[in-house]
């Protein structure tokens, strides 16, 4: 349970469950991600911010691995 949020959910996801979901999205055709409801005034110990930072890092790690070939000036160009 994340204490540093404005709307706590009883029976919500545990940290490891959210991490498994994010990692399970690798290879999907994702175009973005969103991390919401982190409220520093309610996060007195900093654990929610740390968890949020970890999840955001994992989200960013999943996104670059998705095969994308958007039209534009770099169409067809990939850095591997």
mmCIF file of N, CA and C in Angstrom:
data_model
loop_
_atom_site.group_PDB
_atom_site.id
_atom_site.type_symbol
_atom_site.label_atom_id
_atom_site.label_comp_id
_atom_site.label_asym_id
_atom_site.label_seq_id
_atom_site.Cartn_x
_atom_site.Cartn_y
_atom_site.Cartn_z
ATOM 1 N N UNK A 1 0.840 -1.181 0.000
ATOM 2 C CA UNK A 1 0.000 0.000 0.000
ATOM 3 C C UNK A 1 0.882 1.239 0.000
ATOM 4 N N UNK A 2 0.553 2.175 -0.829
ATOM 5 C CA UNK A 2 1.319 3.416 -0.923
ATOM 6 C C UNK A 2 0.718 4.458 0.018
ATOM 7 N N UNK A 3 1.497 4.874 0.993
ATOM 8 C CA UNK A 3 1.004 5.872 1.943
ATOM 9 C C UNK A 3 0.992 7.273 1.355
ATOM 10 N N UNK A 4 1.911 7.552 0.439
ATOM 11 C CA UNK A 4 2.053 8.894 -0.116
ATOM 12 C C UNK A 4 1.166 9.147 -1.308
ATOM 13 N N UNK A 5 -0.115 8.886 -1.158
ATOM 14 C CA UNK A 5 -1.064 9.140 -2.240
ATOM 15 C C UNK A 5 -2.307 9.803 -1.673
ATOM 16 N N UNK A 6 -3.000 10.523 -2.489
ATOM 17 C CA UNK A 6 -4.208 11.193 -2.032
ATOM 18 C C UNK A 6 -5.403 10.262 -1.941
ATOM 19 N N UNK A 7 -5.364 9.141 -2.654
ATOM 20 C CA UNK A 7 -6.493 8.198 -2.663
ATOM 21 C C UNK A 7 -5.984 6.775 -2.481
ATOM 22 N N UNK A 8 -5.851 6.356 -1.240
ATOM 23 C CA UNK A 8 -5.391 5.001 -0.957
ATOM 24 C C UNK A 8 -6.486 3.997 -1.283
ATOM 25 N N UNK A 9 -6.076 2.840 -1.783
ATOM 26 C CA UNK A 9 -7.002 1.765 -2.129
ATOM 27 C C UNK A 9 -6.733 0.563 -1.236
ATOM 28 N N UNK A 10 -7.716 0.187 -0.454
ATOM 29 C CA UNK A 10 -7.590 -1.013 0.367
ATOM 30 C C UNK A 10 -7.586 -2.217 -0.565
ATOM 31 N N UNK A 11 -6.613 -3.083 -0.401
ATOM 32 C CA UNK A 11 -6.505 -4.257 -1.257
ATOM 33 C C UNK A 11 -5.931 -3.944 -2.625
ATOM 34 N N UNK A 12 -5.278 -2.794 -2.756
ATOM 35 C CA UNK A 12 -4.667 -2.424 -4.032
ATOM 36 C C UNK A 12 -3.431 -3.268 -4.319
ATOM 37 N N UNK A 13 -2.784 -2.973 -5.420
ATOM 38 C CA UNK A 13 -1.599 -3.733 -5.823
ATOM 39 C C UNK A 13 -0.445 -3.528 -4.855
ATOM 40 N N UNK A 14 0.319 -4.570 -4.649
ATOM 41 C CA UNK A 14 1.567 -4.472 -3.903
ATOM 42 C C UNK A 14 2.644 -4.010 -4.880
ATOM 43 N N UNK A 15 3.752 -3.522 -4.344
ATOM 44 C CA UNK A 15 4.841 -3.028 -5.189
ATOM 45 C C UNK A 15 5.295 -4.079 -6.194
ATOM 46 N N UNK A 16 5.496 -5.302 -5.726
ATOM 47 C CA UNK A 16 6.017 -6.354 -6.599
ATOM 48 C C UNK A 16 5.011 -6.724 -7.681
ATOM 49 N N UNK A 17 3.711 -6.594 -7.393
ATOM 50 C CA UNK A 17 2.701 -6.893 -8.404
ATOM 51 C C UNK A 17 2.724 -5.846 -9.519
ATOM 52 N N UNK A 18 2.834 -4.583 -9.132
ATOM 53 C CA UNK A 18 2.919 -3.510 -10.129
ATOM 54 C C UNK A 18 4.167 -3.683 -10.988
ATOM 55 N N UNK A 19 5.266 -4.070 -10.361
ATOM 56 C CA UNK A 19 6.515 -4.285 -11.088
ATOM 57 C C UNK A 19 6.372 -5.433 -12.090
ATOM 58 N N UNK A 20 5.707 -6.508 -11.691
ATOM 59 C CA UNK A 20 5.481 -7.627 -12.610
ATOM 60 C C UNK A 20 4.619 -7.211 -13.797
ATOM 61 N N UNK A 21 3.620 -6.384 -13.547
ATOM 62 C CA UNK A 21 2.755 -5.917 -14.635
ATOM 63 C C UNK A 21 3.554 -5.082 -15.620
ATOM 64 N N UNK A 22 4.352 -4.150 -15.102
ATOM 65 C CA UNK A 22 5.158 -3.293 -15.980
ATOM 66 C C UNK A 22 6.134 -4.134 -16.790
ATOM 67 N N UNK A 23 6.841 -5.037 -16.140
ATOM 68 C CA UNK A 23 7.806 -5.880 -16.858
ATOM 69 C C UNK A 23 7.115 -6.807 -17.848
ATOM 70 N N UNK A 24 5.886 -7.202 -17.551
ATOM 71 C CA UNK A 24 5.128 -8.061 -18.452
ATOM 72 C C UNK A 24 4.686 -7.360 -19.724
ATOM 73 N N UNK A 25 4.784 -6.042 -19.754
ATOM 74 C CA UNK A 25 4.397 -5.277 -20.940
ATOM 75 C C UNK A 25 5.504 -5.183 -21.981
ATOM 76 N N UNK A 26 6.661 -5.711 -21.676
ATOM 77 C CA UNK A 26 7.769 -5.670 -22.638
ATOM 78 C C UNK A 26 7.352 -6.366 -23.924
ATOM 79 N N UNK A 27 7.609 -5.726 -25.033
ATOM 80 C CA UNK A 27 7.279 -6.292 -26.328
ATOM 81 C C UNK A 27 5.911 -5.894 -26.859
ATOM 82 N N UNK A 28 5.091 -5.257 -26.019
ATOM 83 C CA UNK A 28 3.788 -4.790 -26.485
ATOM 84 C C UNK A 28 3.960 -3.484 -27.248
ATOM 85 N N UNK A 29 2.992 -3.130 -28.029
ATOM 86 C CA UNK A 29 3.056 -1.909 -28.825
ATOM 87 C C UNK A 29 2.631 -0.703 -27.979
ATOM 88 N N UNK A 30 3.415 -0.388 -26.974
ATOM 89 C CA UNK A 30 3.119 0.733 -26.082
ATOM 90 C C UNK A 30 3.570 2.039 -26.715
ATOM 91 N N UNK A 31 2.817 3.080 -26.475
ATOM 92 C CA UNK A 31 3.202 4.395 -26.989
ATOM 93 C C UNK A 31 3.422 5.399 -25.866
ATOM 94 N N UNK A 32 3.162 5.014 -24.637
ATOM 95 C CA UNK A 32 3.369 5.922 -23.515
ATOM 96 C C UNK A 32 3.054 5.234 -22.204
ATOM 97 N N UNK A 33 3.299 5.945 -21.124
ATOM 98 C CA UNK A 33 2.992 5.430 -19.796
ATOM 99 C C UNK A 33 2.677 6.610 -18.889
ATOM 100 N N UNK A 34 2.046 6.330 -17.779
ATOM 101 C CA UNK A 34 1.621 7.384 -16.874
ATOM 102 C C UNK A 34 1.776 6.896 -15.439
ATOM 103 N N UNK A 35 2.308 7.745 -14.607
ATOM 104 C CA UNK A 35 2.450 7.439 -13.184
ATOM 105 C C UNK A 35 1.786 8.584 -12.431
ATOM 106 N N UNK A 36 0.744 8.281 -11.671
ATOM 107 C CA UNK A 36 -0.034 9.328 -11.008
ATOM 108 C C UNK A 36 -0.225 9.032 -9.529
ATOM 109 N N UNK A 37 -0.718 10.025 -8.820
ATOM 110 C CA UNK A 37 -1.114 9.930 -7.418
ATOM 111 C C UNK A 37 0.034 9.754 -6.435
ATOM 112 N N UNK A 38 1.163 10.367 -6.690
ATOM 113 C CA UNK A 38 2.230 10.419 -5.687
ATOM 114 C C UNK A 38 2.145 11.799 -5.055
ATOM 115 N N UNK A 39 1.910 11.840 -3.749
ATOM 116 C CA UNK A 39 1.710 13.101 -3.043
ATOM 117 C C UNK A 39 2.734 13.245 -1.921
ATOM 118 N N UNK A 40 3.789 14.034 -2.144
ATOM 119 C CA UNK A 40 4.829 14.201 -1.122
ATOM 120 C C UNK A 40 4.322 14.604 0.265
ATOM 121 N N UNK A 41 3.289 15.450 0.400
ATOM 122 C CA UNK A 41 2.831 15.778 1.753
ATOM 123 C C UNK A 41 2.346 14.562 2.551
ATOM 124 N N UNK A 42 1.843 13.545 1.869
ATOM 125 C CA UNK A 42 1.382 12.333 2.546
ATOM 126 C C UNK A 42 2.476 11.271 2.652
ATOM 127 N N UNK A 43 3.589 11.487 2.005
ATOM 128 C CA UNK A 43 4.687 10.507 1.955
ATOM 129 C C UNK A 43 5.763 10.885 2.964
ATOM 130 N N UNK A 44 5.457 10.745 4.236
ATOM 131 C CA UNK A 44 6.373 11.204 5.286
ATOM 132 C C UNK A 44 7.670 10.409 5.342
ATOM 133 N N UNK A 45 7.647 9.146 4.946
ATOM 134 C CA UNK A 45 8.862 8.328 5.005
ATOM 135 C C UNK A 45 9.620 8.298 3.682
ATOM 136 N N UNK A 46 8.982 8.737 2.597
ATOM 137 C CA UNK A 46 9.634 8.731 1.290
ATOM 138 C C UNK A 46 9.545 7.407 0.554
ATOM 139 N N UNK A 47 8.864 6.427 1.134
ATOM 140 C CA UNK A 47 8.805 5.112 0.488
ATOM 141 C C UNK A 47 7.955 5.119 -0.782
ATOM 142 N N UNK A 48 6.889 5.911 -0.787
ATOM 143 C CA UNK A 48 6.056 5.973 -1.991
ATOM 144 C C UNK A 48 6.821 6.617 -3.133
ATOM 145 N N UNK A 49 7.570 7.673 -2.841
ATOM 146 C CA UNK A 49 8.374 8.336 -3.878
ATOM 147 C C UNK A 49 9.428 7.382 -4.424
ATOM 148 N N UNK A 50 10.047 6.602 -3.554
ATOM 149 C CA UNK A 50 11.057 5.639 -3.988
ATOM 150 C C UNK A 50 10.427 4.549 -4.860
ATOM 151 N N UNK A 51 9.287 4.049 -4.438
ATOM 152 C CA UNK A 51 8.581 3.045 -5.233
ATOM 153 C C UNK A 51 8.161 3.616 -6.580
ATOM 154 N N UNK A 52 7.649 4.844 -6.575
ATOM 155 C CA UNK A 52 7.225 5.490 -7.820
ATOM 156 C C UNK A 52 8.408 5.690 -8.758
ATOM 157 N N UNK A 53 9.547 6.114 -8.211
ATOM 158 C CA UNK A 53 10.741 6.306 -9.038
ATOM 159 C C UNK A 53 11.191 4.981 -9.647
ATOM 160 N N UNK A 54 11.127 3.912 -8.864
ATOM 161 C CA UNK A 54 11.509 2.593 -9.359
ATOM 162 C C UNK A 54 10.562 2.137 -10.470
ATOM 163 N N UNK A 55 9.261 2.315 -10.264
ATOM 164 C CA UNK A 55 8.294 1.916 -11.286
ATOM 165 C C UNK A 55 8.450 2.747 -12.555
ATOM 166 N N UNK A 56 8.699 4.041 -12.403
ATOM 167 C CA UNK A 56 8.895 4.889 -13.575
ATOM 168 C C UNK A 56 10.141 4.469 -14.344
ATOM 169 N N UNK A 57 11.209 4.129 -13.623
ATOM 170 C CA UNK A 57 12.423 3.625 -14.268
ATOM 171 C C UNK A 57 12.111 2.362 -15.068
ATOM 172 N N UNK A 58 11.362 1.447 -14.456
ATOM 173 C CA UNK A 58 10.999 0.204 -15.142
ATOM 174 C C UNK A 58 10.136 0.490 -16.371
ATOM 175 N N UNK A 59 9.231 1.465 -16.269
ATOM 176 C CA UNK A 59 8.405 1.839 -17.420
ATOM 177 C C UNK A 59 9.275 2.347 -18.561
ATOM 178 N N UNK A 60 10.243 3.178 -18.239
ATOM 179 C CA UNK A 60 11.134 3.713 -19.268
ATOM 180 C C UNK A 60 11.999 2.619 -19.878
ATOM 181 N N UNK A 61 12.356 1.622 -19.087
ATOM 182 C CA UNK A 61 13.160 0.514 -19.612
ATOM 183 C C UNK A 61 12.352 -0.354 -20.571
ATOM 184 N N UNK A 62 11.063 -0.455 -20.354
ATOM 185 C CA UNK A 62 10.208 -1.263 -21.222
ATOM 186 C C UNK A 62 9.944 -0.542 -22.541
ATOM 187 N N UNK A 63 9.720 0.762 -22.499
ATOM 188 C CA UNK A 63 9.348 1.504 -23.709
ATOM 189 C C UNK A 63 10.384 1.445 -24.824
ATOM 190 N N UNK A 64 11.686 1.653 -24.564
ATOM 191 C CA UNK A 64 12.639 1.626 -25.678
ATOM 192 C C UNK A 64 12.764 0.271 -26.352
ATOM 193 N N UNK A 65 12.404 -0.795 -25.682
ATOM 194 C CA UNK A 65 12.513 -2.123 -26.263
ATOM 195 C C UNK A 65 11.383 -2.459 -27.216
ATOM 196 N N UNK A 66 10.390 -1.598 -27.292
ATOM 197 C CA UNK A 66 9.249 -1.842 -28.170
ATOM 198 C C UNK A 66 9.628 -1.460 -29.587
ATOM 199 N N UNK A 67 9.452 -2.370 -30.557
ATOM 200 C CA UNK A 67 9.770 -2.019 -31.942
ATOM 201 C C UNK A 67 8.867 -0.890 -32.427
ATOM 202 N N UNK A 68 9.477 0.211 -32.789
ATOM 203 C CA UNK A 68 8.722 1.359 -33.277
ATOM 204 C C UNK A 68 9.409 1.903 -34.514
ATOM 205 N N UNK A 69 8.640 2.274 -35.485
ATOM 206 C CA UNK A 69 9.184 2.845 -36.712
ATOM 207 C C UNK A 69 8.273 3.996 -37.139
ATOM 208 N N UNK A 70 8.290 5.099 -36.364
ATOM 209 C CA UNK A 70 7.379 6.196 -36.668
ATOM 210 C C UNK A 70 7.781 6.939 -37.934
ATOM 211 N N UNK A 71 6.815 7.448 -38.680
ATOM 212 C CA UNK A 71 7.158 8.250 -39.852
ATOM 213 C C UNK A 71 7.785 9.567 -39.420
ATOM 214 N N UNK A 72 8.662 10.074 -40.207
ATOM 215 C CA UNK A 72 9.316 11.337 -39.895
ATOM 216 C C UNK A 72 10.715 11.362 -40.466
ATOM 217 N N UNK A 73 11.519 12.363 -40.067
ATOM 218 C CA UNK A 73 12.854 12.512 -40.646
ATOM 219 C C UNK A 73 13.784 11.338 -40.360
ATOM 220 N N UNK A 74 13.528 10.602 -39.282
ATOM 221 C CA UNK A 74 14.383 9.462 -38.938
ATOM 222 C C UNK A 74 13.695 8.138 -39.261
ATOM 223 N N UNK A 75 12.732 8.158 -40.165
ATOM 224 C CA UNK A 75 11.989 6.954 -40.531
ATOM 225 C C UNK A 75 12.947 5.856 -41.002
ATOM 226 N N UNK A 76 12.875 4.708 -40.354
ATOM 227 C CA UNK A 76 13.733 3.592 -40.721
ATOM 228 C C UNK A 76 15.081 3.581 -40.022
ATOM 229 N N UNK A 77 15.434 4.647 -39.317
ATOM 230 C CA UNK A 77 16.726 4.735 -38.635
ATOM 231 C C UNK A 77 16.569 4.241 -37.209
ATOM 232 N N UNK A 78 17.432 3.313 -36.809
ATOM 233 C CA UNK A 78 17.384 2.783 -35.446
ATOM 234 C C UNK A 78 18.778 2.745 -34.847
ATOM 235 N N UNK A 79 18.857 3.041 -33.573
ATOM 236 C CA UNK A 79 20.111 2.910 -32.832
ATOM 237 C C UNK A 79 20.005 1.643 -32.009
ATOM 238 N N UNK A 80 20.938 0.728 -32.209
ATOM 239 C CA UNK A 80 20.897 -0.529 -31.457
ATOM 240 C C UNK A 80 22.175 -0.732 -30.701
#
